[in-house]
Amino acid sequence: NSKKAVIVGALSGGNLIYTVRFIKEVWANVVARNPEMELTIVTRINPKKFAKLFQKYNIKLSDYSGNLNAYYQNFGLVITPVLKDCGIQNKVLEGMASGRPVVGYDCSFLGIPEARHLEEVLSARNSQEFTDLIISAPAMSAKLDTLGLQARILVSQKYAWKDKIDSLGGVIGTMAK
């Protein structure tokens, strides 16, 4: 299972740019070092012009639209290819909430300051570190299971939508008085 990775997100706009960059700078090196690695991209958008690139690097596209939390369980790693400073990325929280280890660039986790490298996430400073983290995953599957569980606990304690909605309701109630 740790030889299977998944990216969830529309292959359009910035996400397409980051995903193609990830494939060229990271995934190409991963497959060169371990041809058994598999990547699935869950998207409703299939940019046909990248079909050869996907085929060359053992990448499958899926238009799965059911329960993503259950779908994540088919994969050893959740990958966030976004390489920009930003706040909380919902796809990162989704992956963490699934209990699967999430791998991304350091900036992918800026909006989640409690997420620590090798504790709740796998965080890379550059493309080479990203490649090395993915390549080393099969050898540390027990550690990754613990990391995924820790990520799930963190998200459920600090980023649960129900808690945020409840606290927002309290703020709105106070403002209405």
mmCIF file with all atom_site columns, C-alpha atoms in Angstrom:
data_model
loop_
_atom_site.group_PDB
_atom_site.id
_atom_site.type_symbol
_atom_site.label_atom_id
_atom_site.label_alt_id
_atom_site.label_comp_id
_atom_site.label_asym_id
_atom_site.label_entity_id
_atom_site.label_seq_id
_atom_site.pdbx_PDB_ins_code
_atom_site.Cartn_x
_atom_site.Cartn_y
_atom_site.Cartn_z
_atom_site.occupancy
_atom_site.B_iso_or_equiv
_atom_site.pdbx_formal_charge
_atom_site.auth_seq_id
_atom_site.auth_comp_id
_atom_site.auth_asym_id
_atom_site.auth_atom_id
_atom_site.pdbx_PDB_model_num
ATOM 1   C CA . ASN A 1 1   ? 0.000   0.000  0.000   1.00 0.00 ? 1   ASN A CA 1
ATOM 2   C CA . SER A 1 2   ? 2.891   2.407  0.672   1.00 0.00 ? 2   SER A CA 1
ATOM 3   C CA . LYS A 1 3   ? 3.832   2.091  -3.000  1.00 0.00 ? 3   LYS A CA 1
ATOM 4   C CA . LYS A 1 4   ? 0.531   3.728  -3.949  1.00 0.00 ? 4   LYS A CA 1
ATOM 5   C CA . ALA A 1 5   ? 0.025   7.470  -3.743  1.00 0.00 ? 5   ALA A CA 1
ATOM 6   C CA . VAL A 1 6   ? -2.926  9.721  -4.499  1.00 0.00 ? 6   VAL A CA 1
ATOM 7   C CA . ILE A 1 7   ? -3.499  13.358 -5.382  1.00 0.00 ? 7   ILE A CA 1
ATOM 8   C CA . VAL A 1 8   ? -7.037  14.702 -5.090  1.00 0.00 ? 8   VAL A CA 1
ATOM 9   C CA . GLY A 1 9   ? -7.877  17.874 -6.975  1.00 0.00 ? 9   GLY A CA 1
ATOM 10  C CA . ALA A 1 10  ? -9.093  19.310 -10.245 1.00 0.00 ? 10  ALA A CA 1
ATOM 11  C CA . LEU A 1 11  ? -6.490  19.320 -12.984 1.00 0.00 ? 11  LEU A CA 1
ATOM 12  C CA . SER A 1 12  ? -7.135  22.911 -13.981 1.00 0.00 ? 12  SER A CA 1
ATOM 13  C CA . GLY A 1 13  ? -5.689  26.332 -13.238 1.00 0.00 ? 13  GLY A CA 1
ATOM 14  C CA . GLY A 1 14  ? -2.994  26.540 -10.590 1.00 0.00 ? 14  GLY A CA 1
ATOM 15  C CA . ASN A 1 15  ? -3.561  22.982 -9.411  1.00 0.00 ? 15  ASN A CA 1
ATOM 16  C CA . LEU A 1 16  ? -2.785  21.677 -12.903 1.00 0.00 ? 16  LEU A CA 1
ATOM 17  C CA . ILE A 1 17  ? 0.410   23.750 -13.013 1.00 0.00 ? 17  ILE A CA 1
ATOM 18  C CA . TYR A 1 18  ? 1.555   22.492 -9.596  1.00 0.00 ? 18  TYR A CA 1
ATOM 19  C CA . THR A 1 19  ? 0.640   18.888 -10.394 1.00 0.00 ? 19  THR A CA 1
ATOM 20  C CA . VAL A 1 20  ? 2.519   18.860 -13.710 1.00 0.00 ? 20  VAL A CA 1
ATOM 21  C CA . ARG A 1 21  ? 5.510   20.477 -12.009 1.00 0.00 ? 21  ARG A CA 1
ATOM 22  C CA . PHE A 1 22  ? 5.361   17.830 -9.262  1.00 0.00 ? 22  PHE A CA 1
ATOM 23  C CA . ILE A 1 23  ? 5.254   15.048 -11.886 1.00 0.00 ? 23  ILE A CA 1
ATOM 24  C CA . LYS A 1 24  ? 8.266   16.418 -13.731 1.00 0.00 ? 24  LYS A CA 1
ATOM 25  C CA . GLU A 1 25  ? 10.393  17.406 -10.709 1.00 0.00 ? 25  GLU A CA 1
ATOM 26  C CA . VAL A 1 26  ? 9.451   14.723 -8.178  1.00 0.00 ? 26  VAL A CA 1
ATOM 27  C CA . TRP A 1 27  ? 7.392   11.839 -9.530  1.00 0.00 ? 27  TRP A CA 1
ATOM 28  C CA . ALA A 1 28  ? 9.662   11.254 -12.548 1.00 0.00 ? 28  ALA A CA 1
ATOM 29  C CA . ASN A 1 29  ? 12.563  10.729 -10.105 1.00 0.00 ? 29  ASN A CA 1
ATOM 30  C CA . VAL A 1 30  ? 10.447  8.512  -7.849  1.00 0.00 ? 30  VAL A CA 1
ATOM 31  C CA . VAL A 1 31  ? 9.530   6.190  -10.728 1.00 0.00 ? 31  VAL A CA 1
ATOM 32  C CA . ALA A 1 32  ? 13.133  6.194  -12.006 1.00 0.00 ? 32  ALA A CA 1
ATOM 33  C CA . ARG A 1 33  ? 14.290  4.943  -8.593  1.00 0.00 ? 33  ARG A CA 1
ATOM 34  C CA . ASN A 1 34  ? 11.318  2.647  -7.917  1.00 0.00 ? 34  ASN A CA 1
ATOM 35  C CA . PRO A 1 35  ? 9.252   1.694  -10.995 1.00 0.00 ? 35  PRO A CA 1
ATOM 36  C CA . GLU A 1 36  ? 6.711   -0.107 -8.778  1.00 0.00 ? 36  GLU A CA 1
ATOM 37  C CA . MET A 1 37  ? 5.413   3.184  -7.374  1.00 0.00 ? 37  MET A CA 1
ATOM 38  C CA . GLU A 1 38  ? 1.914   4.131  -8.537  1.00 0.00 ? 38  GLU A CA 1
ATOM 39  C CA . LEU A 1 39  ? 0.199   7.504  -8.545  1.00 0.00 ? 39  LEU A CA 1
ATOM 40  C CA . THR A 1 40  ? -3.534  8.058  -8.937  1.00 0.00 ? 40  THR A CA 1
ATOM 41  C CA . ILE A 1 41  ? -4.958  11.520 -9.518  1.00 0.00 ? 41  ILE A CA 1
ATOM 42  C CA . VAL A 1 42  ? -8.607  11.932 -8.568  1.00 0.00 ? 42  VAL A CA 1
ATOM 43  C CA . THR A 1 43  ? -10.103 14.612 -10.788 1.00 0.00 ? 43  THR A CA 1
ATOM 44  C CA . ARG A 1 44  ? -13.200 15.281 -12.830 1.00 0.00 ? 44  ARG A CA 1
ATOM 45  C CA . ILE A 1 45  ? -11.086 17.124 -15.381 1.00 0.00 ? 45  ILE A CA 1
ATOM 46  C CA . ASN A 1 46  ? -8.881  15.079 -17.722 1.00 0.00 ? 46  ASN A CA 1
ATOM 47  C CA . PRO A 1 47  ? -6.509  17.298 -19.710 1.00 0.00 ? 47  PRO A CA 1
ATOM 48  C CA . LYS A 1 48  ? -5.857  15.059 -22.725 1.00 0.00 ? 48  LYS A CA 1
ATOM 49  C CA . LYS A 1 49  ? -2.672  16.911 -23.665 1.00 0.00 ? 49  LYS A CA 1
ATOM 50  C CA . PHE A 1 50  ? -0.935  15.322 -20.661 1.00 0.00 ? 50  PHE A CA 1
ATOM 51  C CA . ALA A 1 51  ? -1.958  11.715 -21.449 1.00 0.00 ? 51  ALA A CA 1
ATOM 52  C CA . LYS A 1 52  ? 1.559   10.733 -22.603 1.00 0.00 ? 52  LYS A CA 1
ATOM 53  C CA . LEU A 1 53  ? 3.136   12.273 -19.506 1.00 0.00 ? 53  LEU A CA 1
ATOM 54  C CA . PHE A 1 54  ? 0.734   10.350 -17.254 1.00 0.00 ? 54  PHE A CA 1
ATOM 55  C CA . GLN A 1 55  ? 1.350   7.094  -19.117 1.00 0.00 ? 55  GLN A CA 1
ATOM 56  C CA . LYS A 1 56  ? 5.130   7.536  -19.057 1.00 0.00 ? 56  LYS A CA 1
ATOM 57  C CA . TYR A 1 57  ? 5.220   7.866  -15.256 1.00 0.00 ? 57  TYR A CA 1
ATOM 58  C CA . ASN A 1 58  ? 2.681   5.217  -14.207 1.00 0.00 ? 58  ASN A CA 1
ATOM 59  C CA . ILE A 1 59  ? -0.064  7.717  -13.357 1.00 0.00 ? 59  ILE A CA 1
ATOM 60  C CA . LYS A 1 60  ? -3.731  6.782  -13.421 1.00 0.00 ? 60  LYS A CA 1
ATOM 61  C CA . LEU A 1 61  ? -6.617  9.225  -13.503 1.00 0.00 ? 61  LEU A CA 1
ATOM 62  C CA . SER A 1 62  ? -9.772  8.507  -11.549 1.00 0.00 ? 62  SER A CA 1
ATOM 63  C CA . ASP A 1 63  ? -13.055 10.380 -11.582 1.00 0.00 ? 63  ASP A CA 1
ATOM 64  C CA . TYR A 1 64  ? -14.127 8.792  -8.293  1.00 0.00 ? 64  TYR A CA 1
ATOM 65  C CA . SER A 1 65  ? -16.811 10.879 -6.620  1.00 0.00 ? 65  SER A CA 1
ATOM 66  C CA . GLY A 1 66  ? -17.983 8.716  -3.711  1.00 0.00 ? 66  GLY A CA 1
ATOM 67  C CA . ASN A 1 67  ? -16.799 8.747  -0.103  1.00 0.00 ? 67  ASN A CA 1
ATOM 68  C CA . LEU A 1 68  ? -13.258 10.085 -0.397  1.00 0.00 ? 68  LEU A CA 1
ATOM 69  C CA . ASN A 1 69  ? -12.390 9.166  3.175   1.00 0.00 ? 69  ASN A CA 1
ATOM 70  C CA . ALA A 1 70  ? -12.925 5.495  2.323   1.00 0.00 ? 70  ALA A CA 1
ATOM 71  C CA . TYR A 1 71  ? -11.161 5.897  -1.036  1.00 0.00 ? 71  TYR A CA 1
ATOM 72  C CA . TYR A 1 72  ? -8.043  7.316  0.641   1.00 0.00 ? 72  TYR A CA 1
ATOM 73  C CA . GLN A 1 73  ? -7.631  3.996  2.466   1.00 0.00 ? 73  GLN A CA 1
ATOM 74  C CA . ASN A 1 74  ? -6.517  2.387  -0.837  1.00 0.00 ? 74  ASN A CA 1
ATOM 75  C CA . PHE A 1 75  ? -3.329  4.455  -0.772  1.00 0.00 ? 75  PHE A CA 1
ATOM 76  C CA . GLY A 1 76  ? -0.242  4.596  1.391   1.00 0.00 ? 76  GLY A CA 1
ATOM 77  C CA . LEU A 1 77  ? 0.396   8.303  0.782   1.00 0.00 ? 77  LEU A CA 1
ATOM 78  C CA . VAL A 1 78  ? -1.661  11.397 0.084   1.00 0.00 ? 78  VAL A CA 1
ATOM 79  C CA . ILE A 1 79  ? 0.303   13.944 -1.911  1.00 0.00 ? 79  ILE A CA 1
ATOM 80  C CA . THR A 1 80  ? -0.240  17.677 -1.983  1.00 0.00 ? 80  THR A CA 1
ATOM 81  C CA . PRO A 1 81  ? 1.717   19.049 -4.957  1.00 0.00 ? 81  PRO A CA 1
ATOM 82  C CA . VAL A 1 82  ? 0.938   22.720 -4.288  1.00 0.00 ? 82  VAL A CA 1
ATOM 83  C CA . LEU A 1 83  ? 4.105   24.786 -4.007  1.00 0.00 ? 83  LEU A CA 1
ATOM 84  C CA . LYS A 1 84  ? 2.991   28.186 -2.733  1.00 0.00 ? 84  LYS A CA 1
ATOM 85  C CA . ASP A 1 85  ? 2.689   29.968 0.571   1.00 0.00 ? 85  ASP A CA 1
ATOM 86  C CA . CYS A 1 86  ? -0.940  29.870 1.546   1.00 0.00 ? 86  CYS A CA 1
ATOM 87  C CA . GLY A 1 87  ? -3.289  29.299 4.435   1.00 0.00 ? 87  GLY A CA 1
ATOM 88  C CA . ILE A 1 88  ? -5.071  26.078 5.226   1.00 0.00 ? 88  ILE A CA 1
ATOM 89  C CA . GLN A 1 89  ? -5.606  23.864 2.204   1.00 0.00 ? 89  GLN A CA 1
ATOM 90  C CA . ASN A 1 90  ? -8.801  21.865 2.517   1.00 0.00 ? 90  ASN A CA 1
ATOM 91  C CA . LYS A 1 91  ? -7.313  18.974 0.542   1.00 0.00 ? 91  LYS A CA 1
ATOM 92  C CA . VAL A 1 92  ? -4.467  18.740 3.071   1.00 0.00 ? 92  VAL A CA 1
ATOM 93  C CA . LEU A 1 93  ? -6.943  18.613 5.971   1.00 0.00 ? 93  LEU A CA 1
ATOM 94  C CA . GLU A 1 94  ? -9.024  16.037 4.086   1.00 0.00 ? 94  GLU A CA 1
ATOM 95  C CA . GLY A 1 95  ? -6.001  13.801 3.613   1.00 0.00 ? 95  GLY A CA 1
ATOM 96  C CA . MET A 1 96  ? -4.932  14.185 7.238   1.00 0.00 ? 96  MET A CA 1
ATOM 97  C CA . ALA A 1 97  ? -8.491  13.483 8.456   1.00 0.00 ? 97  ALA A CA 1
ATOM 98  C CA . SER A 1 98  ? -8.481  10.217 6.484   1.00 0.00 ? 98  SER A CA 1
ATOM 99  C CA . GLY A 1 99  ? -5.670  8.915  8.677   1.00 0.00 ? 99  GLY A CA 1
ATOM 100 C CA . ARG A 1 100 ? -3.309  8.537  5.730   1.00 0.00 ? 100 ARG A CA 1
ATOM 101 C CA . PRO A 1 101 ? 0.106   10.246 5.780   1.00 0.00 ? 101 PRO A CA 1
ATOM 102 C CA . VAL A 1 102 ? 0.200   13.475 3.777   1.00 0.00 ? 102 VAL A CA 1
ATOM 103 C CA . VAL A 1 103 ? 3.375   14.438 1.915   1.00 0.00 ? 103 VAL A CA 1
ATOM 104 C CA . GLY A 1 104 ? 3.931   17.988 0.718   1.00 0.00 ? 104 GLY A CA 1
ATOM 105 C CA . TYR A 1 105 ? 6.276   20.922 0.559   1.00 0.00 ? 105 TYR A CA 1
ATOM 106 C CA . ASP A 1 106 ? 6.833   22.840 3.808   1.00 0.00 ? 106 ASP A CA 1
ATOM 107 C CA . CYS A 1 107 ? 4.612   25.640 2.536   1.00 0.00 ? 107 CYS A CA 1
ATOM 108 C CA . SER A 1 108 ? 1.696   23.205 2.135   1.00 0.00 ? 108 SER A CA 1
ATOM 109 C CA . PHE A 1 109 ? 1.401   23.066 5.913   1.00 0.00 ? 109 PHE A CA 1
ATOM 110 C CA . LEU A 1 110 ? 1.887   26.751 6.804   1.00 0.00 ? 110 LEU A CA 1
ATOM 111 C CA . GLY A 1 111 ? -1.797  27.138 7.691   1.00 0.00 ? 111 GLY A CA 1
ATOM 112 C CA . ILE A 1 112 ? -1.582  24.166 10.056  1.00 0.00 ? 112 ILE A CA 1
ATOM 113 C CA . PRO A 1 113 ? 1.159   25.234 12.479  1.00 0.00 ? 113 PRO A CA 1
ATOM 114 C CA . GLU A 1 114 ? 0.616   22.210 14.754  1.00 0.00 ? 114 GLU A CA 1
ATOM 115 C CA . ALA A 1 115 ? 1.527   19.808 11.925  1.00 0.00 ? 115 ALA A CA 1
ATOM 116 C CA . ARG A 1 116 ? 5.109   18.680 12.501  1.00 0.00 ? 116 ARG A CA 1
ATOM 117 C CA . HIS A 1 117 ? 7.389   16.863 10.081  1.00 0.00 ? 117 HIS A CA 1
ATOM 118 C CA . LEU A 1 118 ? 7.596   13.121 10.871  1.00 0.00 ? 118 LEU A CA 1
ATOM 119 C CA . GLU A 1 119 ? 4.919   13.513 13.573  1.00 0.00 ? 119 GLU A CA 1
ATOM 120 C CA . GLU A 1 120 ? 1.699   14.396 11.691  1.00 0.00 ? 120 GLU A CA 1
ATOM 121 C CA . VAL A 1 121 ? 2.966   15.073 8.132   1.00 0.00 ? 121 VAL A CA 1
ATOM 122 C CA . LEU A 1 122 ? 5.893   14.466 5.812   1.00 0.00 ? 122 LEU A CA 1
ATOM 123 C CA . SER A 1 123 ? 7.219   17.873 4.873   1.00 0.00 ? 123 SER A CA 1
ATOM 124 C CA . ALA A 1 124 ? 9.859   18.604 2.228   1.00 0.00 ? 124 ALA A CA 1
ATOM 125 C CA . ARG A 1 125 ? 11.914  21.753 1.683   1.00 0.00 ? 125 ARG A CA 1
ATOM 126 C CA . ASN A 1 126 ? 12.559  20.992 -1.977  1.00 0.00 ? 126 ASN A CA 1
ATOM 127 C CA . SER A 1 127 ? 11.916  18.515 -4.790  1.00 0.00 ? 127 SER A CA 1
ATOM 128 C CA . GLN A 1 128 ? 14.818  16.256 -3.808  1.00 0.00 ? 128 GLN A CA 1
ATOM 129 C CA . GLU A 1 129 ? 13.539  15.892 -0.231  1.00 0.00 ? 129 GLU A CA 1
ATOM 130 C CA . PHE A 1 130 ? 10.021  15.275 -1.579  1.00 0.00 ? 130 PHE A CA 1
ATOM 131 C CA . THR A 1 131 ? 11.378  12.487 -3.804  1.00 0.00 ? 131 THR A CA 1
ATOM 132 C CA . ASP A 1 132 ? 13.349  10.961 -0.913  1.00 0.00 ? 132 ASP A CA 1
ATOM 133 C CA . LEU A 1 133 ? 10.316  10.985 1.396   1.00 0.00 ? 133 LEU A CA 1
ATOM 134 C CA . ILE A 1 134 ? 8.174   9.146  -1.151  1.00 0.00 ? 134 ILE A CA 1
ATOM 135 C CA . ILE A 1 135 ? 10.938  6.642  -1.943  1.00 0.00 ? 135 ILE A CA 1
ATOM 136 C CA . SER A 1 136 ? 11.510  5.900  1.751   1.00 0.00 ? 136 SER A CA 1
ATOM 137 C CA . ALA A 1 137 ? 7.795   5.361  2.483   1.00 0.00 ? 137 ALA A CA 1
ATOM 138 C CA . PRO A 1 138 ? 7.687   1.579  1.837   1.00 0.00 ? 138 PRO A CA 1
ATOM 139 C CA . ALA A 1 139 ? 10.498  1.034  4.357   1.00 0.00 ? 139 ALA A CA 1
ATOM 140 C CA . MET A 1 140 ? 8.735   2.960  7.114   1.00 0.00 ? 140 MET A CA 1
ATOM 141 C CA . SER A 1 141 ? 5.137   1.803  6.746   1.00 0.00 ? 141 SER A CA 1
ATOM 142 C CA . ALA A 1 142 ? 4.625   1.223  10.510  1.00 0.00 ? 142 ALA A CA 1
ATOM 143 C CA . LYS A 1 143 ? 5.825   4.776  11.239  1.00 0.00 ? 143 LYS A CA 1
ATOM 144 C CA . LEU A 1 144 ? 3.514   6.085  8.519   1.00 0.00 ? 144 LEU A CA 1
ATOM 145 C CA . ASP A 1 145 ? 0.505   4.368  10.096  1.00 0.00 ? 145 ASP A CA 1
ATOM 146 C CA . THR A 1 146 ? 1.264   6.136  13.389  1.00 0.00 ? 146 THR A CA 1
ATOM 147 C CA . LEU A 1 147 ? 1.864   9.425  11.592  1.00 0.00 ? 147 LEU A CA 1
ATOM 148 C CA . GLY A 1 148 ? -1.479  9.108  9.784   1.00 0.00 ? 148 GLY A CA 1
ATOM 149 C CA . LEU A 1 149 ? -3.267  8.415  13.062  1.00 0.00 ? 149 LEU A CA 1
ATOM 150 C CA . GLN A 1 150 ? -1.589  11.430 14.693  1.00 0.00 ? 150 GLN A CA 1
ATOM 151 C CA . ALA A 1 151 ? -2.658  13.589 11.736  1.00 0.00 ? 151 ALA A CA 1
ATOM 152 C CA . ARG A 1 152 ? -6.245  12.383 12.078  1.00 0.00 ? 152 ARG A CA 1
ATOM 153 C CA . ILE A 1 153 ? -6.245  13.187 15.809  1.00 0.00 ? 153 ILE A CA 1
ATOM 154 C CA . LEU A 1 154 ? -4.815  16.659 15.165  1.00 0.00 ? 154 LEU A CA 1
ATOM 155 C CA . VAL A 1 155 ? -7.455  17.479 12.551  1.00 0.00 ? 155 VAL A CA 1
ATOM 156 C CA . SER A 1 156 ? -10.313 16.149 14.669  1.00 0.00 ? 156 SER A CA 1
ATOM 157 C CA . GLN A 1 157 ? -9.150  18.154 17.696  1.00 0.00 ? 157 GLN A CA 1
ATOM 158 C CA . LYS A 1 158 ? -8.156  21.431 16.048  1.00 0.00 ? 158 LYS A CA 1
ATOM 159 C CA . TYR A 1 159 ? -9.867  21.644 12.656  1.00 0.00 ? 159 TYR A CA 1
ATOM 160 C CA . ALA A 1 160 ? -13.238 19.905 12.939  1.00 0.00 ? 160 ALA A CA 1
ATOM 161 C CA . TRP A 1 161 ? -15.876 21.793 10.950  1.00 0.00 ? 161 TRP A CA 1
ATOM 162 C CA . LYS A 1 162 ? -18.546 21.086 13.535  1.00 0.00 ? 162 LYS A CA 1
ATOM 163 C CA . ASP A 1 163 ? -16.479 22.839 16.206  1.00 0.00 ? 163 ASP A CA 1
ATOM 164 C CA . LYS A 1 164 ? -15.796 25.790 13.895  1.00 0.00 ? 164 LYS A CA 1
ATOM 165 C CA . ILE A 1 165 ? -19.475 26.107 12.982  1.00 0.00 ? 165 ILE A CA 1
ATOM 166 C CA . ASP A 1 166 ? -20.507 25.874 16.645  1.00 0.00 ? 166 ASP A CA 1
ATOM 167 C CA . SER A 1 167 ? -18.037 28.613 17.642  1.00 0.00 ? 167 SER A CA 1
ATOM 168 C CA . LEU A 1 168 ? -19.140 30.751 14.695  1.00 0.00 ? 168 LEU A CA 1
ATOM 169 C CA . GLY A 1 169 ? -22.744 30.315 15.827  1.00 0.00 ? 169 GLY A CA 1
ATOM 170 C CA . GLY A 1 170 ? -21.736 31.607 19.258  1.00 0.00 ? 170 GLY A CA 1
ATOM 171 C CA . VAL A 1 171 ? -20.058 34.668 17.734  1.00 0.00 ? 171 VAL A CA 1
ATOM 172 C CA . ILE A 1 172 ? -23.075 35.396 15.557  1.00 0.00 ? 172 ILE A CA 1
ATOM 173 C CA . GLY A 1 173 ? -25.406 34.930 18.540  1.00 0.00 ? 173 GLY A CA 1
ATOM 174 C CA . THR A 1 174 ? -23.317 37.367 20.598  1.00 0.00 ? 174 THR A CA 1
ATOM 175 C CA . MET A 1 175 ? -23.306 39.923 17.778  1.00 0.00 ? 175 MET A CA 1
ATOM 176 C CA . ALA A 1 176 ? -27.078 39.667 17.395  1.00 0.00 ? 176 ALA A CA 1
ATOM 177 C CA . LYS A 1 177 ? -27.635 40.661 21.052  1.00 0.00 ? 177 LYS A CA 1
#
